[in-house]
């Protein structure tokens, strides 16, 4: 690569002038996407080569690699320039997104080369999330494929407004205009629904360079721009500057008692020293006292700038909150509708608890309703109970605490979030908020005069939820029953929620799929919570096979009120006892989704009480529970003298 | 309408955002300080990110004991001037075994004195996030890496199974023993680095500037004889040549280039007309195309 010839450098007024000119160039971030083997990596290799970004030593390595792994005979295989992972070169495919950098005399570019295989869609989404434009490649011989549609819909969901429809390998169809026109028409037929601002079709050959940076002589019928010409002139999105001021607080900088700075990146709009702002979550007004930077205070901070803001008042602001324009405030809500792209092999299950992360905030969240799944072929809305890997859907989400946001269509920075799995910490989904749900705005908590404490005191007891989990036939119901009898005999007010019984009423609409099991537990946990609120001692006896849902139940209750009891009976023993004859049928395949047989049971990691039942009677188990309670109350009595259970 | 940020302003803001994100979400971050120009830029950005406070994490230098003497002097001067908390780690097992680049080759030396040493230091201090100065334009496997790059409990990178990284929403959650390598300069190019050094007047090790230095031609590279540990082979001769370095590392593994560029402007001018990449001067990357990826999977930065 040579950025510039030595002579040109002398001709201009030295290095500083050259760099000053560089600095004025705008930056365009784009991605290449489309189906496997449509030539994405080859196109980027061609762009880098044509704009002379390849050094001699890199070219030498490329020639060596082309001989070893190349798929283009004696020619240089440009794809090997971007397929940087060993596995990619060996298999001749792109697995993960690669970022490449090049510049023309007019503009600087960061390009994300994204994989075409369906199984790596999440890596395509990664590349698309920070791009302003997508080059959608189509193999002229193949036309529009399923992945062309999927990538277009994901690009649209992620807020990309400019598309280049690159009809590649046009040389292999004899530069035929009819083929090109046909593909353009096919694409237009479905893309008009996707809300793109521009769709510019260009016929090209990445391998030979036709219409990439060099106008092709083989296609006199095409009079549009070359790819590079178009990339140099397409307007860069500066909409964030025009939007209302948003400043998500990232970090509170407190070097000494006199300095309390809110550090963050301006998400949109601008703020000046002296401006009035509002703390989004509390609505507290304040004024900007200083905008601090190392090189001296600023008068103004605009979208994209990372600054530290000092307010004139001691107002309560912490990470996750937002400083915003007083006259155009964002929404603050705990329920909203969102588009969701799912990234995990583990399906999205409504009711399961995930961690929702915005740019600086974090909250427990559940999908309360999956409204529909989008079929990527015809964009039809399909009813669904879960979202599988790479599927796209629309859902309602509820967070445990309100978050601050704008609709994604209005603000790409403050309208986005990711979902994280609680157990594995994997990023399992990406969401784009559509709107808040009126419910959250209008239904406020009704404050009641008779409280939980008053109800419990009248019964002379402390509310609790005993959550029995274990395999079918492990003895949960038997032990629960004995425990309730014992409580009852000592004048305690109790209630048992039994799995089988609840399925006859409240949950009779639910089956045994993973999605239904999650909902089953969610409902029971909510009922248990209400009963504990009424002052009762609740005994829940449910298989409740998944850790995630037991955690949801635990988090519903105040600290110490949820007592997880693991009724630990080995599978073989349960199957031998088989009190309802279910194991025999499940093992014969007559019952599907049976826990322990063809549906997993995840044992608790830290239950409050662990009952190993093998060789011991139910009475001994209740005795063990009783001992545990006694120990706990003794420990607690040191702090408070309230009535024990 | 307000003017949009320039290219360098955008890169600077992105890096500062990343620094703050780590400081806000990890319990024990550290910055890998390798003393080179990228580290100088990284340090400069860290100072900016937390101004007027000092960066709320220590700087770690993994010393292979074969760094240029001028690098060590520069490192100690910067630590004193900027007042950051400097941790120097040397793999004492490697010192005991006399591991050196001349007798053991670049691969073994780098693995033991750099990769293993780094893992030792991270484990010893229990760091859960480590900043590095790697850029995506440096090398093919780096072009594939996330800004927040997950490492399992044995510090290994699994390039085939990286976490999605959406927008600027970083997943900073790790389990005990796991960690994240963080690369604030991911989207910078070599030109951006020099341009920024020039714009911000950032101090760099004098070895980047041309000067007469004692060098030996070996394996097609110009190796500077930095101390007495380097023994001349038959037929080799020390000559004083006007040279400088495009990248810095262990002196026996780092090739100099003939140059008369003695100012920042001249260096940038030279870089703008260069026809080979900066890594060309590094012996350790030469073995084969996948060698960087292999090292990274083992925990190299």
mmCIF file of C-alpha atoms in Angstrom, chain B residues 5-273:
data_model
loop_
_atom_site.group_PDB
_atom_site.id
_atom_site.type_symbol
_atom_site.label_atom_id
_atom_site.label_comp_id
_atom_site.label_asym_id
_atom_site.label_seq_id
_atom_site.Cartn_x
_atom_site.Cartn_y
_atom_site.Cartn_z
ATOM 1 C CA UNK B 5 -17.033 14.877 14.624
ATOM 2 C CA UNK B 6 -13.944 14.364 12.517
ATOM 3 C CA UNK B 7 -12.553 10.928 11.906
ATOM 4 C CA UNK B 8 -9.972 11.183 14.716
ATOM 5 C CA UNK B 9 -12.483 12.720 17.124
ATOM 6 C CA UNK B 10 -14.767 9.761 16.508
ATOM 7 C CA UNK B 11 -11.988 7.282 17.180
ATOM 8 C CA UNK B 12 -10.919 9.153 20.316
ATOM 9 C CA UNK B 13 -14.471 9.238 21.681
ATOM 10 C CA UNK B 14 -14.956 5.533 20.976
ATOM 11 C CA UNK B 15 -11.765 4.652 22.865
ATOM 12 C CA UNK B 16 -12.652 6.845 25.849
ATOM 13 C CA UNK B 17 -16.117 5.296 25.964
ATOM 14 C CA UNK B 18 -14.546 1.837 26.073
ATOM 15 C CA UNK B 19 -12.172 2.773 28.903
ATOM 16 C CA UNK B 20 -15.019 4.105 31.009
ATOM 17 C CA UNK B 21 -17.212 1.114 30.301
ATOM 18 C CA UNK B 22 -14.565 -1.221 31.698
ATOM 19 C CA UNK B 23 -13.892 0.962 34.737
ATOM 20 C CA UNK B 24 -17.626 1.011 35.501
ATOM 21 C CA UNK B 25 -18.299 -2.706 35.123
ATOM 22 C CA UNK B 26 -15.214 -4.731 36.076
ATOM 23 C CA UNK B 27 -13.851 -5.189 39.554
ATOM 24 C CA UNK B 28 -10.163 -5.488 38.685
ATOM 25 C CA UNK B 29 -9.072 -4.061 35.321
ATOM 26 C CA UNK B 30 -5.481 -3.587 34.202
ATOM 27 C CA UNK B 31 -3.859 -1.920 31.227
ATOM 28 C CA UNK B 32 -1.207 -3.842 29.337
ATOM 29 C CA UNK B 33 1.549 -1.337 28.743
ATOM 30 C CA UNK B 34 4.058 -2.457 26.143
ATOM 31 C CA UNK B 35 5.849 0.899 25.869
ATOM 32 C CA UNK B 36 5.389 1.143 22.071
ATOM 33 C CA UNK B 37 3.598 3.899 20.183
ATOM 34 C CA UNK B 38 0.196 2.209 20.445
ATOM 35 C CA UNK B 39 0.664 1.927 24.205
ATOM 36 C CA UNK B 40 1.586 5.605 24.303
ATOM 37 C CA UNK B 41 -1.657 6.481 22.544
ATOM 38 C CA UNK B 42 -3.576 4.106 24.814
ATOM 39 C CA UNK B 43 -2.083 5.736 27.915
ATOM 40 C CA UNK B 44 -2.895 9.189 26.599
ATOM 41 C CA UNK B 45 -6.527 8.164 26.029
ATOM 42 C CA UNK B 46 -6.769 6.580 29.480
ATOM 43 C CA UNK B 47 -5.595 9.822 31.065
ATOM 44 C CA UNK B 48 -8.241 11.719 29.075
ATOM 45 C CA UNK B 49 -11.041 9.279 29.902
ATOM 46 C CA UNK B 50 -10.786 9.793 33.653
ATOM 47 C CA UNK B 51 -9.524 13.365 33.858
ATOM 48 C CA UNK B 52 -9.208 14.988 36.371
ATOM 49 C CA UNK B 53 -8.864 11.637 38.189
ATOM 50 C CA UNK B 54 -6.049 9.216 37.367
ATOM 51 C CA UNK B 55 -6.995 6.033 35.518
ATOM 52 C CA UNK B 56 -8.563 3.767 38.160
ATOM 53 C CA UNK B 57 -6.389 0.763 37.264
ATOM 54 C CA UNK B 58 -2.711 -0.176 37.251
ATOM 55 C CA UNK B 59 -0.507 -0.503 34.155
ATOM 56 C CA UNK B 60 1.204 -3.851 33.628
ATOM 57 C CA UNK B 61 4.408 -4.285 31.689
ATOM 58 C CA UNK B 62 5.399 -7.848 30.880
ATOM 59 C CA UNK B 63 9.158 -7.526 30.672
ATOM 60 C CA UNK B 64 10.849 -10.271 28.655
ATOM 61 C CA UNK B 65 14.230 -8.914 29.841
ATOM 62 C CA UNK B 66 15.116 -8.472 26.146
ATOM 63 C CA UNK B 67 13.432 -5.148 25.518
ATOM 64 C CA UNK B 68 15.504 -2.256 24.222
ATOM 65 C CA UNK B 69 17.135 -0.385 27.103
ATOM 66 C CA UNK B 70 15.622 2.860 25.858
ATOM 67 C CA UNK B 71 12.151 1.308 26.222
ATOM 68 C CA UNK B 72 12.730 0.538 29.880
ATOM 69 C CA UNK B 73 14.077 4.039 30.554
ATOM 70 C CA UNK B 74 11.075 5.557 28.765
ATOM 71 C CA UNK B 75 8.652 3.341 30.681
ATOM 72 C CA UNK B 76 10.038 4.371 34.055
ATOM 73 C CA UNK B 77 10.055 8.023 33.092
ATOM 74 C CA UNK B 78 6.409 7.922 31.954
ATOM 75 C CA UNK B 79 5.286 6.118 35.108
ATOM 76 C CA UNK B 80 6.927 8.834 37.186
ATOM 77 C CA UNK B 81 5.683 11.760 35.102
ATOM 78 C CA UNK B 82 2.122 10.575 34.669
ATOM 79 C CA UNK B 83 1.906 9.085 38.117
ATOM 80 C CA UNK B 84 0.320 5.770 37.155
ATOM 81 C CA UNK B 85 0.663 2.622 39.150
ATOM 82 C CA UNK B 86 3.169 0.435 37.235
ATOM 83 C CA UNK B 87 3.440 -3.314 37.737
ATOM 84 C CA UNK B 88 6.414 -5.002 36.061
ATOM 85 C CA UNK B 89 6.188 -8.759 35.672
ATOM 86 C CA UNK B 90 9.016 -11.055 34.595
ATOM 87 C CA UNK B 91 8.612 -14.807 34.187
ATOM 88 C CA UNK B 92 11.192 -15.899 36.756
ATOM 89 C CA UNK B 93 10.967 -19.536 35.621
ATOM 90 C CA UNK B 94 12.087 -18.412 32.180
ATOM 91 C CA UNK B 95 14.923 -16.359 33.648
ATOM 92 C CA UNK B 96 16.020 -19.344 35.731
ATOM 93 C CA UNK B 97 16.005 -21.556 32.622
ATOM 94 C CA UNK B 98 17.950 -18.926 30.706
ATOM 95 C CA UNK B 99 15.299 -18.614 27.972
ATOM 96 C CA UNK B 100 16.512 -16.211 25.297
ATOM 97 C CA UNK B 101 15.661 -15.449 21.677
ATOM 98 C CA UNK B 102 19.107 -16.387 20.353
ATOM 99 C CA UNK B 103 19.321 -19.957 21.651
ATOM 100 C CA UNK B 104 15.622 -20.851 21.851
ATOM 101 C CA UNK B 105 14.240 -19.072 18.802
ATOM 102 C CA UNK B 106 11.543 -16.471 18.595
ATOM 103 C CA UNK B 107 8.639 -18.862 19.130
ATOM 104 C CA UNK B 108 9.806 -20.443 22.372
ATOM 105 C CA UNK B 109 11.121 -17.161 23.739
ATOM 106 C CA UNK B 110 7.884 -15.310 22.971
ATOM 107 C CA UNK B 111 5.725 -18.106 24.338
ATOM 108 C CA UNK B 112 7.549 -18.393 27.661
ATOM 109 C CA UNK B 113 8.628 -14.826 28.315
ATOM 110 C CA UNK B 114 5.547 -13.116 26.921
ATOM 111 C CA UNK B 115 2.471 -15.358 26.662
ATOM 112 C CA UNK B 116 3.132 -17.501 29.738
ATOM 113 C CA UNK B 117 4.434 -14.477 31.645
ATOM 114 C CA UNK B 118 1.252 -12.581 30.864
ATOM 115 C CA UNK B 119 -0.927 -15.450 32.050
ATOM 116 C CA UNK B 120 1.113 -15.621 35.263
ATOM 117 C CA UNK B 121 0.644 -11.913 35.898
ATOM 118 C CA UNK B 122 -3.096 -11.977 35.175
ATOM 119 C CA UNK B 123 -3.598 -14.962 37.480
ATOM 120 C CA UNK B 124 -1.417 -13.561 40.235
ATOM 121 C CA UNK B 125 -3.343 -10.310 40.460
ATOM 122 C CA UNK B 126 -6.758 -11.731 39.567
ATOM 123 C CA UNK B 127 -7.406 -9.195 36.818
ATOM 124 C CA UNK B 128 -10.804 -9.642 35.169
ATOM 125 C CA UNK B 129 -10.293 -7.184 32.309
ATOM 126 C CA UNK B 130 -7.103 -6.245 30.480
ATOM 127 C CA UNK B 131 -6.723 -3.415 27.970
ATOM 128 C CA UNK B 132 -4.450 -3.965 25.014
ATOM 129 C CA UNK B 133 -3.380 -1.744 22.151
ATOM 130 C CA UNK B 134 -4.071 -4.174 19.297
ATOM 131 C CA UNK B 135 -5.600 -2.757 16.119
ATOM 132 C CA UNK B 136 -7.691 -4.586 13.556
ATOM 133 C CA UNK B 137 -5.612 -3.288 10.658
ATOM 134 C CA UNK B 138 -2.475 -4.986 11.976
ATOM 135 C CA UNK B 139 -3.135 -8.554 11.054
ATOM 136 C CA UNK B 140 -5.836 -10.833 9.639
ATOM 137 C CA UNK B 141 -6.864 -12.613 12.820
ATOM 138 C CA UNK B 142 -6.973 -9.308 14.712
ATOM 139 C CA UNK B 143 -9.377 -7.985 12.079
ATOM 140 C CA UNK B 144 -11.736 -10.687 13.319
ATOM 141 C CA UNK B 145 -11.588 -9.910 16.990
ATOM 142 C CA UNK B 146 -14.238 -8.163 19.071
ATOM 143 C CA UNK B 147 -13.494 -4.974 21.003
ATOM 144 C CA UNK B 148 -14.515 -6.838 24.177
ATOM 145 C CA UNK B 149 -12.903 -10.203 23.572
ATOM 146 C CA UNK B 150 -13.869 -12.996 25.925
ATOM 147 C CA UNK B 151 -11.248 -15.318 27.453
ATOM 148 C CA UNK B 152 -12.048 -18.531 29.338
ATOM 149 C CA UNK B 153 -10.499 -19.397 32.680
ATOM 150 C CA UNK B 154 -7.291 -20.568 30.964
ATOM 151 C CA UNK B 155 -7.024 -17.266 29.042
ATOM 152 C CA UNK B 156 -7.819 -18.894 25.700
ATOM 153 C CA UNK B 157 -9.623 -17.170 22.829
ATOM 154 C CA UNK B 158 -12.210 -19.187 20.909
ATOM 155 C CA UNK B 159 -12.341 -17.411 17.552
ATOM 156 C CA UNK B 160 -15.150 -19.609 16.242
ATOM 157 C CA UNK B 161 -17.472 -18.762 19.082
ATOM 158 C CA UNK B 162 -17.209 -15.057 19.839
ATOM 159 C CA UNK B 163 -20.008 -13.197 21.588
ATOM 160 C CA UNK B 164 -22.089 -11.004 19.291
ATOM 161 C CA UNK B 165 -21.119 -7.354 19.817
ATOM 162 C CA UNK B 166 -24.038 -5.094 19.020
ATOM 163 C CA UNK B 167 -23.834 -1.303 18.729
ATOM 164 C CA UNK B 168 -21.883 0.120 21.661
ATOM 165 C CA UNK B 169 -23.698 -2.176 24.070
ATOM 166 C CA UNK B 170 -20.922 -4.325 25.476
ATOM 167 C CA UNK B 171 -21.570 -7.550 27.350
ATOM 168 C CA UNK B 172 -19.161 -7.170 30.246
ATOM 169 C CA UNK B 173 -20.305 -10.165 32.285
ATOM 170 C CA UNK B 174 -17.812 -12.882 33.139
ATOM 171 C CA UNK B 175 -17.853 -15.764 35.581
ATOM 172 C CA UNK B 176 -15.157 -16.208 38.189
ATOM 173 C CA UNK B 177 -11.775 -16.901 36.606
ATOM 174 C CA UNK B 178 -12.896 -15.753 33.163
ATOM 175 C CA UNK B 179 -11.786 -12.424 31.756
ATOM 176 C CA UNK B 180 -12.127 -9.984 28.911
ATOM 177 C CA UNK B 181 -9.397 -8.491 26.762
ATOM 178 C CA UNK B 182 -10.396 -5.022 25.688
ATOM 179 C CA UNK B 183 -9.051 -3.233 22.631
ATOM 180 C CA UNK B 184 -9.918 0.483 22.577
ATOM 181 C CA UNK B 185 -7.814 1.039 19.435
ATOM 182 C CA UNK B 186 -9.551 -1.706 17.418
ATOM 183 C CA UNK B 187 -10.736 0.665 14.702
ATOM 184 C CA UNK B 188 -7.577 2.755 14.431
ATOM 185 C CA UNK B 189 -5.151 2.343 11.538
ATOM 186 C CA UNK B 190 -1.402 2.885 11.693
ATOM 187 C CA UNK B 191 -1.919 6.238 9.985
ATOM 188 C CA UNK B 192 -4.521 7.256 12.572
ATOM 189 C CA UNK B 193 -2.055 6.455 15.359
ATOM 190 C CA UNK B 194 0.676 8.640 13.906
ATOM 191 C CA UNK B 195 -1.732 11.385 13.037
ATOM 192 C CA UNK B 196 -3.005 11.391 16.607
ATOM 193 C CA UNK B 197 0.503 11.355 18.097
ATOM 194 C CA UNK B 198 1.298 14.369 15.947
ATOM 195 C CA UNK B 199 -1.913 16.179 16.805
ATOM 196 C CA UNK B 200 -1.696 15.530 20.537
ATOM 197 C CA UNK B 201 2.071 15.771 20.924
ATOM 198 C CA UNK B 202 2.263 12.379 22.593
ATOM 199 C CA UNK B 203 5.741 11.345 23.796
ATOM 200 C CA UNK B 204 7.095 8.166 22.221
ATOM 201 C CA UNK B 205 10.271 6.128 22.677
ATOM 202 C CA UNK B 206 13.162 7.807 20.793
ATOM 203 C CA UNK B 207 13.831 4.541 18.912
ATOM 204 C CA UNK B 208 11.061 5.517 16.491
ATOM 205 C CA UNK B 209 13.219 8.408 15.285
ATOM 206 C CA UNK B 210 16.159 7.894 12.946
ATOM 207 C CA UNK B 211 19.618 8.038 14.485
ATOM 208 C CA UNK B 212 22.952 6.344 13.929
ATOM 209 C CA UNK B 213 22.726 3.026 15.677
ATOM 210 C CA UNK B 214 24.963 -0.076 15.773
ATOM 211 C CA UNK B 215 23.219 -2.736 13.671
ATOM 212 C CA UNK B 216 23.994 -6.185 12.314
ATOM 213 C CA UNK B 217 22.415 -7.716 9.225
ATOM 214 C CA UNK B 218 20.940 -11.065 10.154
ATOM 215 C CA UNK B 219 18.303 -13.181 8.338
ATOM 216 C CA UNK B 220 17.558 -10.226 6.078
ATOM 217 C CA UNK B 221 16.832 -7.941 9.004
ATOM 218 C CA UNK B 222 18.783 -5.141 10.632
ATOM 219 C CA UNK B 223 19.183 -6.088 14.263
ATOM 220 C CA UNK B 224 20.486 -3.505 16.697
ATOM 221 C CA UNK B 225 23.126 -4.692 19.133
ATOM 222 C CA UNK B 226 21.569 -3.217 22.267
ATOM 223 C CA UNK B 227 23.801 -4.961 24.799
ATOM 224 C CA UNK B 228 26.611 -7.482 25.263
ATOM 225 C CA UNK B 229 24.285 -10.494 25.303
ATOM 226 C CA UNK B 230 24.127 -10.438 21.494
ATOM 227 C CA UNK B 231 27.033 -12.471 20.087
ATOM 228 C CA UNK B 232 28.124 -11.954 16.522
ATOM 229 C CA UNK B 233 28.117 -14.931 14.189
ATOM 230 C CA UNK B 234 30.896 -15.635 11.732
ATOM 231 C CA UNK B 235 30.948 -13.058 8.970
ATOM 232 C CA UNK B 236 28.702 -10.636 10.790
ATOM 233 C CA UNK B 237 29.800 -7.096 11.324
ATOM 234 C CA UNK B 238 28.479 -4.230 13.330
ATOM 235 C CA UNK B 239 27.961 -1.088 11.344
ATOM 236 C CA UNK B 240 26.641 2.283 12.375
ATOM 237 C CA UNK B 241 23.678 3.156 10.182
ATOM 238 C CA UNK B 242 20.950 5.798 10.206
ATOM 239 C CA UNK B 243 18.018 3.615 11.201
ATOM 240 C CA UNK B 244 14.757 3.715 13.082
ATOM 241 C CA UNK B 245 12.058 1.240 14.160
ATOM 242 C CA UNK B 246 8.457 1.070 12.975
ATOM 243 C CA UNK B 247 7.443 -1.205 15.820
ATOM 244 C CA UNK B 248 9.169 -2.105 19.081
ATOM 245 C CA UNK B 249 9.557 -5.388 20.899
ATOM 246 C CA UNK B 250 12.451 -7.579 22.002
ATOM 247 C CA UNK B 251 15.540 -6.113 20.378
ATOM 248 C CA UNK B 252 16.875 -9.387 18.897
ATOM 249 C CA UNK B 253 13.507 -9.929 17.156
ATOM 250 C CA UNK B 254 12.834 -6.417 15.904
ATOM 251 C CA UNK B 255 14.197 -5.238 12.576
ATOM 252 C CA UNK B 256 15.241 -1.646 12.002
ATOM 253 C CA UNK B 257 14.741 0.189 8.725
ATOM 254 C CA UNK B 258 17.145 2.522 7.000
ATOM 255 C CA UNK B 259 15.728 5.955 7.473
ATOM 256 C CA UNK B 260 16.600 9.569 7.958
ATOM 257 C CA UNK B 261 13.231 10.485 9.470
ATOM 258 C CA UNK B 262 14.128 12.294 12.680
ATOM 259 C CA UNK B 263 10.890 14.201 13.286
ATOM 260 C CA UNK B 264 7.274 13.115 13.633
ATOM 261 C CA UNK B 265 6.404 14.796 10.347
ATOM 262 C CA UNK B 266 9.185 12.946 8.597
ATOM 263 C CA UNK B 267 8.058 9.630 10.106
ATOM 264 C CA UNK B 268 4.498 10.160 8.927
ATOM 265 C CA UNK B 269 5.809 11.235 5.548
ATOM 266 C CA UNK B 270 7.820 8.018 5.353
ATOM 267 C CA UNK B 271 4.878 5.959 6.463
ATOM 268 C CA UNK B 272 2.613 7.505 3.858
ATOM 269 C CA UNK B 273 4.947 6.327 1.118
#
